[in-house]
Short mmCIF file of C-alpha atoms in Angstrom, two decimals:
data_model
loop_
_atom_site.label_atom_id
_atom_site.label_comp_id
_atom_site.label_asym_id
_atom_site.label_seq_id
_atom_site.Cartn_x
_atom_site.Cartn_y
_atom_site.Cartn_z
CA MET R 1 19.34 1.47 12.65
CA ARG R 2 21.54 3.42 10.25
CA SER R 3 20.47 1.17 7.38
CA VAL R 4 16.79 1.84 8.16
CA ILE R 5 17.43 5.59 8.20
CA LEU R 6 19.35 5.33 4.93
CA LEU R 7 16.51 3.34 3.33
CA VAL R 8 13.95 5.92 4.43
CA LEU R 9 16.10 8.75 3.07
CA LEU R 10 16.47 6.97 -0.26
CA LEU R 11 12.72 6.49 -0.50
CA VAL R 12 11.99 10.10 0.45
CA ALA R 13 14.72 11.66 -1.70
CA ASN R 14 13.12 10.54 -4.92
CA PRO R 15 15.02 11.93 -7.92
CA SER R 16 12.80 12.99 -10.78
CA PHE R 17 14.36 10.52 -13.21
CA ALA R 18 13.85 7.48 -10.95
CA VAL R 19 10.05 7.25 -10.85
CA GLU R 20 7.54 9.02 -13.04
CA SER R 21 5.12 11.30 -11.23
CA ASP R 22 2.24 9.34 -12.76
CA LYS R 23 3.37 6.18 -10.96
CA VAL R 24 3.75 8.10 -7.70
CA SER R 25 0.20 9.42 -8.00
CA HIS R 26 -1.16 5.92 -8.70
CA PHE R 27 0.75 4.58 -5.68
CA ALA R 28 -0.32 7.41 -3.36
CA GLY R 29 -3.97 7.36 -4.38
CA SER R 30 -4.22 3.60 -4.03
CA ALA R 31 -2.40 3.72 -0.68
CA ALA R 32 -4.96 6.19 0.66
CA LEU R 33 -7.81 4.02 -0.64
CA GLY R 34 -6.19 0.92 0.86
CA GLY R 35 -5.95 2.54 4.28
CA VAL R 36 -9.56 3.67 4.19
CA ALA R 37 -10.79 0.32 2.88
CA ASP R 38 -8.87 -1.56 5.57
CA SER R 39 -10.32 0.67 8.29
CA VAL R 40 -13.85 0.01 7.01
CA VAL R 41 -13.25 -3.75 6.77
CA TYR R 42 -11.57 -3.79 10.20
CA HIS R 43 -14.56 -2.20 11.90
CA THR R 44 -17.30 -4.03 10.01
CA ALA R 45 -16.01 -7.56 9.33
CA THR R 46 -14.90 -8.65 12.79
CA GLN R 47 -14.94 -12.35 11.89
CA MET R 48 -12.13 -11.92 9.34
CA GLY R 49 -8.49 -12.44 10.23
CA PRO R 50 -5.81 -9.82 9.51
CA GLY R 51 -4.63 -11.55 6.33
CA GLU R 52 -8.15 -11.75 4.98
CA ARG R 53 -8.78 -8.09 5.83
CA VAL R 54 -5.59 -6.99 4.06
CA ALA R 55 -6.44 -9.07 0.98
CA ALA R 56 -10.03 -7.80 0.83
CA SER R 57 -9.11 -4.15 1.34
CA THR R 58 -6.24 -4.36 -1.16
CA GLY R 59 -8.61 -5.78 -3.77
CA ALA R 60 -11.24 -3.15 -3.05
CA ALA R 61 -8.68 -0.35 -3.24
CA LEU R 62 -7.35 -1.65 -6.56
CA VAL R 63 -10.74 -1.50 -8.31
CA PRO R 64 -10.69 2.30 -9.00
CA GLY R 65 -7.20 2.05 -10.50
CA PHE R 66 -8.31 -0.77 -12.76
CA ILE R 67 -11.34 1.25 -13.87
CA ILE R 68 -9.10 4.23 -14.63
CA GLU R 69 -6.85 2.04 -16.79
CA CYS R 70 -9.87 0.63 -18.65
CA VAL R 71 -11.13 4.15 -19.31
CA ASP R 72 -7.64 5.09 -20.55
CA GLU R 73 -7.72 2.16 -22.96
CA PHE R 74 -11.00 3.26 -24.53
CA SER R 75 -10.26 7.00 -24.52
CA GLY R 76 -7.22 6.85 -26.78
CA TYR R 77 -4.49 6.17 -24.25
CA HIS R 78 -3.20 2.68 -23.61
CA PHE R 79 -3.80 0.35 -20.70
CA SER R 80 -0.70 0.67 -18.52
CA TRP R 81 0.36 -2.39 -16.59
CA PRO R 82 3.08 -0.42 -14.74
CA ASP R 83 0.41 2.05 -13.55
CA LEU R 84 -1.72 -0.85 -12.35
CA LEU R 85 1.31 -2.37 -10.60
CA ALA R 86 2.01 0.92 -8.85
CA GLY R 87 -1.62 1.01 -7.79
CA ALA R 88 -1.46 -2.56 -6.49
CA LEU R 89 1.69 -1.82 -4.48
CA GLY R 90 0.07 1.29 -3.09
CA ALA R 91 -3.15 -0.52 -2.20
CA GLY R 92 -1.20 -3.23 -0.39
CA THR R 93 0.90 -0.69 1.46
CA GLY R 94 -2.15 1.29 2.49
CA SER R 95 -3.91 -1.86 3.69
CA VAL R 96 -0.97 -2.91 5.85
CA LEU R 97 -0.69 0.62 7.22
CA GLY R 98 -4.42 0.50 7.95
CA GLU R 99 -3.81 -2.63 10.03
CA LEU R 100 -1.01 -0.82 11.87
CA VAL R 101 -3.27 2.12 12.60
CA ASN R 102 -6.17 -0.06 13.69
CA GLY R 103 -3.99 -1.86 16.21
CA GLN R 104 -3.44 -5.30 14.77
CA PHE R 105 0.32 -4.96 14.38
CA TRP R 106 2.77 -3.43 16.79
CA ILE R 107 6.24 -2.19 15.94
CA SER R 108 8.77 -3.20 18.57
CA ALA R 109 12.11 -1.43 18.50
CA SER R 110 14.94 -2.17 20.86
CA GLY R 111 18.69 -2.03 20.63
CA ARG R 112 19.67 -3.12 17.17
CA GLN R 113 16.46 -4.51 15.74
CA VAL R 114 13.01 -3.39 14.72
CA ARG R 115 10.29 -6.06 14.66
CA LEU R 116 6.72 -6.09 13.45
CA ILE R 117 4.67 -8.00 16.02
CA GLY R 118 1.16 -9.26 15.38
CA HIS R 119 -1.50 -8.92 18.05
CA TRP R 120 -4.36 -11.25 17.22
#
């Protein structure tokens, strides 16, 4: 449990030199879009499994980030693969969190272990 707390503290205590604020904004924006997209897919596409929902919502949430990078390329800035990677990681994280919120996964914690349990 201490290692989980330490990992969370390291992720929250983000020194300014470790990650650029631009990457954080790409990650956060895509994570929000991923959560919303997963919620929409969860409630509308009931025939899809959880893996298919996560993949579809991650792809849908990544589209605005890709468009932003294409606009950057043609407006004088350069296409940034690290920005797109941060967006992809954020979209995936938001999609998985959307599944958690919508009730497909359950977190089970007892004693010395924390498990992610699927309910489907």
